[in-house]
Amino acid sequence: MNSARTLTEHTLNPRTAGHPWSARADRLQSLTGLMLGGFLLLHMHFESSILLGKEVFYQVVQLLEGGMFSSTGHGFPWVTKAFSVLVLVVVCLHAALALRRFPTQLGQWRLLRSHLGSIAHKDTHAWFWQLITGFVLFFLVPVHLFTMILNPEIGPHLSAERVFHNNAWVLYALLLPAVVVHAMIGLYRVSVKWGWVVHRKPLRKVVKLLIVYLLCLGTSSLVAYMFIGSSLTLPVTPFSPAG
């Protein structure tokens, strides 16, 4: 087990081995990973409130955007913008720390491929899939966050317009499996790495169930936005409970 971890986390990128700040970087990477994994769990459930109806999703948006502090009850879109900037900063920090162990040379990729084919170590294979999904997310997540920063207006109709009429469903269809797999494996590896969980097999089963559950939840939400968007005519009128 130690040799597998050593090969995948250090030999592939030997420049990271032995640096005095490596342990601190590991802790910071785990911390930012926990923050992003927790955010994903909350975000997907907030988004899935569309499955309970337009008005429920509308009320959730107003709550998250601080509608209780507004005289009209409407939230402040700048809250979404500011939070998207914060998440982008955390994502960039997490990615920069993770790149320390990313194979950068063809020989390292060959070594990794040979290693994966020669052992049946589940955690090493999990790390490989986290590596691949992390590479995909490096391109997809900034697109999503920049979209929210530049256009923070969200709601049942406006979000459905973005998904259906602006073809954002393509981005989300690619983003959903990559981010779910990456985040859940990441939470598993952090729990094991810092000794929070001793028995790995039950935790792996929980992670697999979470991945299936979140994929079903996210897909159902995306389909709901598609159906709502297909019923809207341009220009789209923002949803209001009275209308």
Coordinates of N, CA and C in Angstrom, one line a residue:
M1 N 0.8 -1.2 0.0 CA 0.0 0.0 0.0 C 0.9 1.3 0.0
N2 N 1.9 1.3 0.8 CA 2.8 2.4 0.9 C 3.5 2.6 -0.4
S3 N 3.9 1.5 -1.1 CA 4.7 1.7 -2.3 C 3.7 2.2 -3.4
A4 N 2.5 1.8 -3.4 CA 1.5 2.3 -4.4 C 1.3 3.8 -4.2
R5 N 1.2 4.2 -3.0 CA 0.9 5.6 -2.7 C 2.2 6.4 -3.1
T6 N 3.3 5.9 -2.8 CA 4.6 6.6 -3.1 C 4.8 6.8 -4.6
L7 N 4.4 5.7 -5.4 CA 4.6 5.8 -6.8 C 3.7 6.8 -7.4
T8 N 2.4 6.7 -7.0 CA 1.4 7.6 -7.7 C 1.5 9.0 -7.2
E9 N 2.0 9.3 -6.0 CA 1.9 10.6 -5.5 C 3.3 11.3 -5.5
H10 N 4.4 10.6 -5.7 CA 5.7 11.2 -5.6 C 6.5 10.9 -6.8
T11 N 6.6 9.6 -7.2 CA 7.5 9.2 -8.2 C 7.1 9.9 -9.6
L12 N 5.8 10.0 -9.8 CA 5.3 10.6 -11.0 C 5.8 12.0 -11.2
N13 N 5.9 12.7 -10.1 CA 6.4 14.1 -10.2 C 7.4 14.3 -9.0
P14 N 8.6 13.8 -9.2 CA 9.6 13.9 -8.1 C 10.0 15.2 -7.6
R15 N 9.6 16.3 -8.4 CA 10.0 17.6 -7.9 C 9.2 18.0 -6.6
T16 N 8.1 17.3 -6.4 CA 7.3 17.6 -5.2 C 7.8 16.9 -3.9
A17 N 8.7 15.9 -4.1 CA 9.1 15.1 -3.0 C 10.2 15.9 -2.2
G18 N 10.1 15.9 -0.9 CA 11.2 16.4 0.0 C 11.1 17.9 0.3
H19 N 10.2 18.6 -0.3 CA 10.1 20.0 -0.1 C 9.5 20.2 1.3
P20 N 10.0 21.2 2.1 CA 9.5 21.4 3.5 C 8.1 21.9 3.5
W21 N 7.6 22.5 2.4 CA 6.2 23.0 2.4 C 5.3 22.0 1.9
S22 N 5.7 20.8 1.6 CA 4.9 19.8 1.0 C 3.7 19.4 1.9
A23 N 4.0 19.2 3.2 CA 3.0 18.8 4.2 C 1.9 19.9 4.3
R24 N 2.4 21.2 4.4 CA 1.4 22.3 4.5 C 0.6 22.3 3.2
A25 N 1.2 22.1 2.1 CA 0.4 22.1 0.8 C -0.6 21.0 0.8
D26 N -0.2 19.8 1.4 CA -1.2 18.7 1.4 C -2.4 19.1 2.3
R27 N -2.1 19.7 3.4 CA -3.2 20.1 4.3 C -4.1 21.1 3.6
L28 N -3.5 22.1 2.9 CA -4.3 23.1 2.3 C -5.1 22.6 1.1
Q29 N -4.5 21.6 0.4 CA -5.2 21.0 -0.7 C -6.4 20.2 -0.2
S30 N -6.2 19.5 0.9 CA -7.3 18.7 1.5 C -8.4 19.7 2.0
L31 N -8.0 20.8 2.6 CA -9.0 21.8 3.1 C -9.8 22.4 2.0
T32 N -9.1 22.8 0.9 CA -9.9 23.4 -0.2 C -10.7 22.3 -0.9
G33 N -10.3 21.1 -0.9 CA -11.1 20.0 -1.5 C -12.3 19.8 -0.6
L34 N -12.2 19.8 0.7 CA -13.4 19.6 1.6 C -14.4 20.8 1.3
M35 N -13.8 22.0 1.2 CA -14.7 23.1 1.0 C -15.5 23.0 -0.3
L36 N -14.8 22.6 -1.4 CA -15.4 22.5 -2.7 C -16.4 21.3 -2.7
G37 N -16.0 20.2 -2.0 CA -16.9 19.0 -2.0 C -18.2 19.3 -1.2
G38 N -18.0 20.0 -0.1 CA -19.2 20.4 0.7 C -20.1 21.3 -0.1
F39 N -19.5 22.3 -0.8 CA -20.2 23.2 -1.6 C -21.0 22.5 -2.7
L40 N -20.4 21.5 -3.3 CA -21.0 20.8 -4.4 C -22.3 20.1 -3.9
L41 N -22.2 19.5 -2.7 CA -23.4 18.8 -2.1 C -24.5 19.7 -1.9
L42 N -24.2 20.9 -1.3 CA -25.2 21.9 -1.1 C -25.8 22.5 -2.4
H43 N -24.9 22.8 -3.3 CA -25.3 23.4 -4.6 C -26.2 22.5 -5.4
M44 N -25.9 21.2 -5.4 CA -26.7 20.3 -6.2 C -28.1 20.2 -5.6
H45 N -28.2 20.2 -4.3 CA -29.5 20.1 -3.7 C -30.3 21.4 -3.8
F46 N -29.7 22.5 -3.7 CA -30.4 23.8 -4.0 C -30.9 23.8 -5.4
E47 N -30.1 23.4 -6.3 CA -30.5 23.5 -7.7 C -31.6 22.5 -8.0
S48 N -31.6 21.4 -7.3 CA -32.7 20.4 -7.5 C -34.0 20.8 -7.0
S49 N -34.1 21.9 -6.2 CA -35.4 22.4 -5.8 C -36.3 22.7 -6.9
I50 N -35.8 22.8 -8.1 CA -36.6 23.0 -9.3 C -37.6 21.8 -9.5
L51 N -37.2 20.7 -9.0 CA -38.0 19.5 -9.1 C -39.3 19.6 -8.3
L52 N -39.3 20.5 -7.3 CA -40.5 20.7 -6.5 C -41.3 21.8 -7.0
G53 N -40.9 22.4 -8.2 CA -41.7 23.5 -8.8 C -41.0 24.8 -8.9
K54 N -41.5 25.6 -9.8 CA -40.8 26.9 -10.1 C -40.8 27.8 -8.8
E55 N -42.0 27.8 -8.1 CA -42.0 28.7 -7.0 C -41.1 28.3 -5.9
V56 N -40.9 27.0 -5.7 CA -40.0 26.6 -4.6 C -38.6 27.0 -5.0
F57 N -38.2 26.8 -6.2 CA -36.8 27.2 -6.7 C -36.7 28.7 -6.5
Y58 N -37.7 29.4 -6.9 CA -37.7 30.9 -6.8 C -37.4 31.3 -5.4
Q59 N -38.1 30.7 -4.4 CA -38.0 31.1 -3.0 C -36.6 30.7 -2.5
V60 N -36.1 29.6 -3.0 CA -34.7 29.2 -2.6 C -33.7 30.2 -3.0
V61 N -33.8 30.7 -4.3 CA -32.9 31.7 -4.8 C -33.0 33.0 -4.0
Q62 N -34.2 33.4 -3.7 CA -34.4 34.6 -2.9 C -33.7 34.5 -1.6
L63 N -33.9 33.3 -1.0 CA -33.3 33.1 0.4 C -31.8 33.2 0.3
L64 N -31.2 32.5 -0.7 CA -29.7 32.4 -0.8 C -29.1 33.8 -1.2
E65 N -29.9 34.6 -1.9 CA -29.4 35.9 -2.3 C -29.8 37.0 -1.3
G66 N -30.2 36.6 -0.1 CA -30.5 37.6 0.9 C -31.7 38.4 0.8
G67 N -32.8 37.8 0.2 CA -34.0 38.4 0.1 C -34.7 38.9 1.3
M68 N -34.3 38.3 2.5 CA -34.9 38.7 3.8 C -34.4 40.1 4.2
F69 N -33.3 40.6 3.6 CA -32.8 41.9 3.9 C -33.2 43.0 2.9
S70 N -34.1 42.6 2.0 CA -34.6 43.5 1.0 C -36.0 43.9 1.3
S71 N -36.3 45.2 1.1 CA -37.7 45.6 1.4 C -38.7 45.0 0.4
T72 N -38.3 44.6 -0.8 CA -39.2 44.0 -1.7 C -39.2 42.5 -1.6
G73 N -38.3 41.9 -0.9 CA -38.2 40.5 -0.7 C -37.4 39.8 -1.8
H74 N -36.9 40.6 -2.8 CA -36.1 40.0 -3.9 C -34.6 40.0 -3.4
G75 N -33.9 38.9 -3.8 CA -32.5 38.8 -3.4 C -31.7 39.7 -4.2
F76 N -30.4 39.8 -3.9 CA -29.4 40.6 -4.6 C -28.5 39.7 -5.5
P77 N -28.6 39.9 -6.8 CA -27.8 39.1 -7.7 C -26.3 39.2 -7.5
W78 N -25.8 40.3 -6.9 CA -24.4 40.5 -6.7 C -23.9 39.5 -5.6
V79 N -24.8 38.9 -4.8 CA -24.4 37.9 -3.9 C -23.9 36.7 -4.7
T80 N -24.7 36.3 -5.7 CA -24.3 35.2 -6.5 C -23.0 35.4 -7.2
K81 N -22.8 36.7 -7.7 CA -21.5 37.1 -8.4 C -20.4 37.0 -7.4
A82 N -20.5 37.5 -6.2 CA -19.4 37.5 -5.2 C -19.1 36.1 -4.8
F83 N -20.1 35.3 -4.6 CA -19.8 33.9 -4.2 C -19.2 33.1 -5.3
S84 N -19.5 33.4 -6.5 CA -18.9 32.7 -7.7 C -17.4 33.1 -7.8
V85 N -17.1 34.4 -7.5 CA -15.7 34.8 -7.5 C -14.9 34.1 -6.4
L86 N -15.5 33.9 -5.2 CA -14.9 33.2 -4.1 C -14.6 31.8 -4.4
V87 N -15.6 31.1 -5.0 CA -15.5 29.7 -5.4 C -14.4 29.6 -6.5
L88 N -14.3 30.5 -7.4 CA -13.3 30.5 -8.4 C -11.9 30.6 -7.8
V89 N -11.7 31.4 -6.8 CA -10.5 31.6 -6.2 C -10.1 30.3 -5.5
V90 N -11.0 29.7 -4.8 CA -10.7 28.4 -4.1 C -10.4 27.3 -5.1
V91 N -11.1 27.3 -6.2 CA -10.9 26.3 -7.3 C -9.5 26.5 -7.8
C92 N -9.1 27.7 -8.1 CA -7.7 28.0 -8.6 C -6.6 27.5 -7.7
L93 N -6.9 27.8 -6.4 CA -5.9 27.4 -5.3 C -5.8 25.9 -5.3
H94 N -7.0 25.2 -5.3 CA -7.0 23.8 -5.2 C -6.3 23.2 -6.4
A95 N -6.6 23.7 -7.6 CA -6.0 23.2 -8.8 C -4.5 23.4 -8.8
A96 N -4.0 24.5 -8.3 CA -2.6 24.8 -8.3 C -1.9 23.8 -7.4
L97 N -2.5 23.5 -6.3 CA -1.9 22.6 -5.3 C -1.9 21.1 -5.9
A98 N -3.0 20.8 -6.6 CA -3.1 19.5 -7.2 C -2.1 19.3 -8.3
L99 N -1.8 20.3 -9.0 CA -0.9 20.2 -10.2 C 0.5 19.8 -9.8
R100 N 0.8 19.8 -8.5 CA 2.2 19.4 -8.0 C 2.4 17.9 -8.3
R101 N 1.3 17.2 -8.4 CA 1.4 15.7 -8.5 C 0.9 15.3 -9.9
F102 N 0.7 16.2 -10.8 CA 0.1 15.8 -12.1 C 1.3 15.4 -13.0
P103 N 1.2 14.2 -13.6 CA 2.2 13.8 -14.6 C 2.4 14.8 -15.7
T104 N 3.6 15.3 -15.9 CA 3.9 16.3 -16.9 C 4.7 15.8 -18.1
Q105 N 5.2 14.6 -18.0 CA 6.0 14.1 -19.1 C 5.4 12.7 -19.6
L106 N 5.7 12.4 -20.8 CA 5.2 11.2 -21.5 C 5.7 10.0 -20.7
G107 N 6.9 10.0 -20.2 CA 7.4 8.9 -19.5 C 6.7 8.6 -18.2
Q108 N 6.3 9.7 -17.6 CA 5.5 9.6 -16.3 C 4.1 8.9 -16.6
W109 N 3.5 9.3 -17.7 CA 2.2 8.7 -18.1 C 2.4 7.2 -18.4
R110 N 3.5 6.9 -19.1 CA 3.7 5.5 -19.3 C 4.0 4.7 -18.1
L111 N 4.7 5.3 -17.1 CA 4.9 4.7 -15.8 C 3.6 4.4 -15.1
L112 N 2.7 5.5 -15.1 CA 1.4 5.3 -14.5 C 0.6 4.3 -15.1
R113 N 0.6 4.2 -16.4 CA -0.2 3.2 -17.2 C 0.3 1.8 -16.8
S114 N 1.6 1.6 -16.8 CA 2.2 0.3 -16.5 C 1.9 -0.1 -15.1
H115 N 1.9 0.9 -14.2 CA 1.6 0.6 -12.8 C 0.2 0.2 -12.6
L116 N -0.7 0.9 -13.2 CA -2.2 0.6 -13.0 C -2.5 -0.8 -13.6
G117 N -1.8 -1.2 -14.6 CA -2.1 -2.5 -15.2 C -1.5 -3.6 -14.5
S118 N -0.6 -3.3 -13.5 CA 0.1 -4.4 -12.8 C -0.4 -4.6 -11.4
I119 N -1.2 -3.8 -10.9 CA -1.8 -4.0 -9.6 C -3.3 -3.8 -9.6
A120 N -3.9 -4.3 -8.6 CA -5.4 -4.2 -8.4 C -5.7 -3.4 -7.1
H121 N -5.0 -2.3 -7.0 CA -5.1 -1.5 -5.8 C -6.2 -0.4 -6.0
K122 N -7.4 -0.6 -5.4 CA -8.6 0.2 -5.6 C -8.3 1.7 -5.4
D123 N -7.6 2.1 -4.4 CA -7.3 3.5 -4.1 C -6.5 4.1 -5.2
T124 N -5.5 3.4 -5.7 CA -4.7 3.9 -6.8 C -5.5 4.1 -8.1
H125 N -6.4 3.2 -8.4 CA -7.3 3.4 -9.5 C -8.3 4.6 -9.3
A126 N -8.7 4.7 -8.0 CA -9.6 5.9 -7.7 C -8.8 7.2 -7.9
W127 N -7.5 7.2 -7.5 CA -6.7 8.4 -7.7 C -6.6 8.7 -9.2
F128 N -6.4 7.7 -10.0 CA -6.3 7.9 -11.5 C -7.6 8.5 -12.0
W129 N -8.7 8.1 -11.6 CA -10.0 8.7 -12.1 C -10.1 10.1 -11.6
Q130 N -9.6 10.4 -10.4 CA -9.7 11.7 -9.9 C -8.7 12.6 -10.7
L131 N -7.6 12.1 -11.1 CA -6.7 12.8 -12.0 C -7.3 13.2 -13.3
I132 N -8.0 12.2 -14.0 CA -8.6 12.4 -15.3 C -9.8 13.4 -15.1
T133 N -10.6 13.2 -14.2 CA -11.8 14.2 -14.0 C -11.3 15.6 -13.6
G134 N -10.2 15.6 -12.8 CA -9.6 16.9 -12.5 C -9.1 17.7 -13.7
F135 N -8.5 16.9 -14.6 CA -8.1 17.5 -15.9 C -9.2 18.1 -16.7
V136 N -10.3 17.4 -16.7 CA -11.5 17.8 -17.4 C -12.1 19.1 -16.8
L137 N -12.2 19.0 -15.4 CA -12.7 20.2 -14.7 C -11.9 21.4 -14.8
F138 N -10.6 21.3 -15.1 CA -9.7 22.4 -15.3 C -10.2 23.3 -16.4
F139 N -10.9 22.7 -17.4 CA -11.5 23.5 -18.5 C -12.9 23.9 -18.3
L140 N -13.7 23.0 -17.7 CA -15.2 23.2 -17.6 C -15.6 24.1 -16.5
V141 N -15.0 24.0 -15.3 CA -15.4 24.8 -14.1 C -15.3 26.3 -14.3
P142 N -14.1 26.8 -14.9 CA -14.0 28.2 -15.1 C -15.1 28.8 -16.0
V143 N -15.4 28.0 -17.0 CA -16.5 28.4 -18.0 C -17.8 28.7 -17.2
H144 N -18.2 27.7 -16.4 CA -19.4 27.8 -15.6 C -19.3 29.0 -14.6
L145 N -18.2 29.1 -13.9 CA -18.1 30.2 -12.9 C -18.1 31.6 -13.6
F146 N -17.4 31.7 -14.7 CA -17.3 33.0 -15.4 C -18.7 33.4 -15.9
T147 N -19.5 32.4 -16.3 CA -20.8 32.6 -16.8 C -21.7 33.2 -15.6
M148 N -21.5 32.6 -14.4 CA -22.3 33.1 -13.3 C -21.8 34.5 -12.8
I149 N -20.5 34.8 -13.0 CA -19.9 36.1 -12.6 C -20.4 37.2 -13.6
L150 N -20.4 36.9 -14.9 CA -20.8 37.8 -15.9 C -22.4 38.0 -16.0
N151 N -23.1 36.9 -15.6 CA -24.5 37.0 -15.7 C -25.1 36.3 -14.5
P152 N -25.1 36.9 -13.3 CA -25.5 36.3 -12.1 C -27.1 36.1 -11.9
E153 N -27.8 36.6 -12.9 CA -29.3 36.5 -12.7 C -29.7 35.1 -12.9
I154 N -30.4 34.6 -11.8 CA -30.9 33.2 -11.8 C -32.3 33.2 -11.4
G155 N -33.0 32.1 -11.8 CA -34.4 32.0 -11.4 C -35.0 30.9 -12.3
P156 N -36.2 30.4 -12.1 CA -36.8 29.3 -12.8 C -36.8 29.6 -14.3
H157 N -37.1 30.8 -14.8 CA -37.1 31.1 -16.2 C -35.8 31.4 -16.8
L158 N -35.0 32.3 -16.0 CA -33.7 32.7 -16.5 C -32.7 31.5 -16.5
S159 N -32.8 30.7 -15.5 CA -31.9 29.5 -15.5 C -32.2 28.5 -16.7
A160 N -33.6 28.4 -16.9 CA -34.0 27.5 -17.9 C -33.7 28.0 -19.3
E161 N -33.7 29.4 -19.4 CA -33.3 30.0 -20.7 C -31.8 29.7 -21.0
R162 N -31.0 29.8 -19.9 CA -29.6 29.6 -20.1 C -29.3 28.1 -20.5
V163 N -30.0 27.2 -19.9 CA -29.8 25.8 -20.2 C -30.3 25.4 -21.6
F164 N -31.5 25.9 -21.9 CA -32.2 25.4 -23.2 C -31.8 26.3 -24.3
H165 N -32.1 27.6 -24.2 CA -32.0 28.5 -25.4 C -30.5 28.9 -25.6
N166 N -29.7 28.9 -24.6 CA -28.3 29.2 -24.7 C -27.4 28.0 -24.8
N167 N -28.0 26.8 -24.9 CA -27.3 25.5 -25.0 C -26.3 25.2 -23.9
A168 N -26.6 25.8 -22.7 CA -25.7 25.5 -21.6 C -25.8 24.0 -21.2
W169 N -26.8 23.3 -21.6 CA -27.0 21.9 -21.2 C -25.8 21.1 -21.7
V170 N -25.2 21.5 -22.8 CA -24.0 20.8 -23.2 C -22.9 20.8 -22.2
L171 N -22.6 22.0 -21.7 CA -21.6 22.2 -20.6 C -22.0 21.4 -19.4
Y172 N -23.2 21.5 -19.0 CA -23.6 20.8 -17.7 C -23.6 19.3 -17.9
A173 N -23.9 18.8 -19.1 CA -23.9 17.4 -19.3 C -22.5 16.8 -19.2
L174 N -21.5 17.6 -19.6 CA -20.1 17.2 -19.4 C -19.6 17.4 -18.0
L175 N -20.1 18.5 -17.4 CA -19.6 18.9 -16.1 C -20.1 18.0 -15.0
L176 N -21.4 17.6 -15.1 CA -22.0 16.8 -14.0 C -21.2 15.6 -13.6
P177 N -21.0 14.6 -14.6 CA -20.3 13.4 -14.2 C -18.9 13.7 -13.7
A178 N -18.2 14.6 -14.4 CA -16.8 14.9 -14.0 C -16.7 15.4 -12.6
V179 N -17.6 16.4 -12.2 CA -17.4 17.0 -10.9 C -17.9 16.1 -9.8
V180 N -19.0 15.3 -10.1 CA -19.5 14.4 -9.1 C -18.4 13.3 -8.7
V181 N -17.9 12.7 -9.8 CA -16.9 11.6 -9.6 C -15.6 12.2 -8.9
H182 N -15.2 13.4 -9.3 CA -14.0 14.0 -8.8 C -14.2 14.3 -7.3
A183 N -15.3 14.9 -7.0 CA -15.6 15.4 -5.6 C -15.8 14.2 -4.7
M184 N -16.5 13.2 -5.1 CA -16.8 12.1 -4.1 C -15.5 11.3 -3.9
I185 N -14.8 11.0 -4.9 CA -13.5 10.3 -4.7 C -12.6 11.2 -3.9
G186 N -12.6 12.5 -4.1 CA -11.7 13.4 -3.3 C -12.1 13.4 -1.8
L187 N -13.4 13.4 -1.5 CA -13.8 13.3 -0.1 C -13.4 12.0 0.5
Y188 N -13.5 10.9 -0.3 CA -13.1 9.6 0.2 C -11.6 9.6 0.5
R189 N -10.8 10.1 -0.4 CA -9.3 10.1 -0.2 C -8.9 11.0 0.9
V190 N -9.6 12.1 1.1 CA -9.2 13.0 2.2 C -9.5 12.3 3.6
S191 N -10.7 11.6 3.6 CA -11.1 10.9 4.8 C -10.1 9.8 5.2
V192 N -9.6 9.1 4.2 CA -8.6 8.0 4.4 C -7.2 8.6 4.7
K193 N -6.9 9.6 4.0 CA -5.5 10.2 4.1 C -5.3 10.7 5.5
W194 N -6.3 11.3 6.1 CA -6.0 11.9 7.4 C -6.5 11.0 8.6
G195 N -6.9 9.8 8.2 CA -7.2 8.8 9.3 C -8.6 9.0 9.9
W196 N -9.5 9.7 9.2 CA -10.8 9.9 9.8 C -11.7 8.6 9.7
V197 N -11.3 7.8 8.7 CA -12.0 6.5 8.5 C -11.0 5.4 8.4
V198 N -11.3 4.3 9.2 CA -10.4 3.2 9.2 C -10.8 2.1 8.2
H199 N -12.1 1.8 8.2 CA -12.5 0.8 7.3 C -12.9 1.4 5.9
R200 N -12.1 1.1 4.9 CA -12.3 1.7 3.6 C -13.4 1.1 2.8
K201 N -13.6 -0.2 2.9 CA -14.6 -0.9 2.1 C -16.0 -0.3 2.3
P202 N -16.5 -0.2 3.5 CA -17.8 0.4 3.7 C -17.9 1.9 3.1
L203 N -16.8 2.6 3.3 CA -16.8 4.0 2.8 C -16.8 4.0 1.3
R204 N -16.1 3.1 0.6 CA -16.2 3.0 -0.8 C -17.6 2.7 -1.3
K205 N -18.4 1.9 -0.6 CA -19.8 1.6 -1.0 C -20.6 2.9 -0.8
V206 N -20.4 3.7 0.2 CA -21.1 4.9 0.4 C -20.8 5.9 -0.7
V207 N -19.5 6.0 -1.1 CA -19.1 6.9 -2.2 C -19.8 6.5 -3.5
K208 N -19.8 5.2 -3.8 CA -20.5 4.7 -5.0 C -22.0 5.1 -5.0
L209 N -22.6 4.9 -3.8 CA -24.0 5.2 -3.7 C -24.2 6.7 -3.9
L210 N -23.3 7.5 -3.3 CA -23.4 9.0 -3.5 C -23.3 9.4 -4.9
I211 N -22.3 8.8 -5.6 CA -22.1 9.1 -7.0 C -23.4 8.9 -7.8
V212 N -23.9 7.7 -7.7 CA -25.2 7.3 -8.4 C -26.3 8.3 -8.0
Y213 N -26.5 8.5 -6.7 CA -27.5 9.4 -6.3 C -27.4 10.8 -6.9
L214 N -26.2 11.4 -6.8 CA -26.0 12.8 -7.3 C -26.1 12.8 -8.8
L215 N -25.7 11.8 -9.5 CA -25.8 11.8 -11.0 C -27.3 11.8 -11.3
C216 N -28.1 11.0 -10.6 CA -29.5 10.9 -10.9 C -30.2 12.3 -10.5
L217 N -29.8 12.8 -9.4 CA -30.3 14.1 -9.0 C -30.0 15.2 -10.0
G218 N -28.8 15.3 -10.4 CA -28.3 16.3 -11.3 C -29.0 16.2 -12.7
T219 N -29.1 14.9 -13.1 CA -29.7 14.7 -14.5 C -31.2 15.0 -14.4
S220 N -31.8 14.7 -13.4 CA -33.3 15.0 -13.2 C -33.5 16.6 -13.2
S221 N -32.6 17.3 -12.5 CA -32.7 18.7 -12.5 C -32.5 19.3 -13.9
L222 N -31.5 18.8 -14.6 CA -31.1 19.3 -15.9 C -32.3 19.1 -16.9
V223 N -32.9 17.9 -16.8 CA -34.1 17.6 -17.6 C -35.2 18.5 -17.3
A224 N -35.4 18.9 -16.0 CA -36.5 19.8 -15.6 C -36.3 21.2 -16.2
Y225 N -35.0 21.6 -16.2 CA -34.7 22.9 -16.8 C -34.9 22.9 -18.3
M226 N -34.6 21.8 -18.9 CA -34.8 21.6 -20.4 C -36.3 21.7 -20.7
F227 N -37.2 21.1 -19.9 CA -38.6 21.1 -20.2 C -39.2 22.5 -20.0
I228 N -38.7 23.2 -18.9 CA -39.2 24.5 -18.7 C -38.7 25.5 -19.8
G229 N -37.4 25.3 -20.2 CA -36.9 26.2 -21.2 C -37.6 26.0 -22.6
S230 N -38.0 24.7 -22.9 CA -38.6 24.5 -24.2 C -40.0 25.1 -24.2
S231 N -40.6 25.4 -23.1 CA -41.9 26.0 -23.1 C -41.9 27.5 -23.1
L232 N -40.7 28.1 -23.0 CA -40.6 29.6 -22.9 C -40.4 30.1 -24.3
T233 N -40.9 31.3 -24.5 CA -40.7 32.1 -25.8 C -39.8 33.2 -25.5
L234 N -39.0 33.6 -26.5 CA -38.0 34.7 -26.4 C -38.7 36.0 -26.8
P235 N -38.4 37.1 -26.1 CA -37.5 37.2 -24.9 C -38.2 36.7 -23.7
V236 N -37.4 36.0 -22.8 CA -37.9 35.4 -21.6 C -38.3 36.4 -20.5
T237 N -39.4 36.2 -19.9 CA -39.9 37.1 -18.8 C -39.5 36.4 -17.5
P238 N -38.7 37.1 -16.6 CA -38.4 36.4 -15.4 C -39.6 36.0 -14.6
F239 N -39.5 34.9 -13.9 CA -40.6 34.3 -13.2 C -40.9 35.1 -11.9
S240 N -42.1 35.2 -11.6 CA -42.6 35.8 -10.3 C -43.7 35.0 -9.8
P241 N -43.8 34.8 -8.5 CA -44.9 34.0 -7.9 C -46.3 34.4 -8.4
A242 N -46.5 35.7 -8.7 CA -47.8 36.1 -9.0 C -48.1 35.9 -10.5
G243 N -47.0 35.6 -11.3 CA -47.2 35.5 -12.7 C -47.1 34.1 -13.3

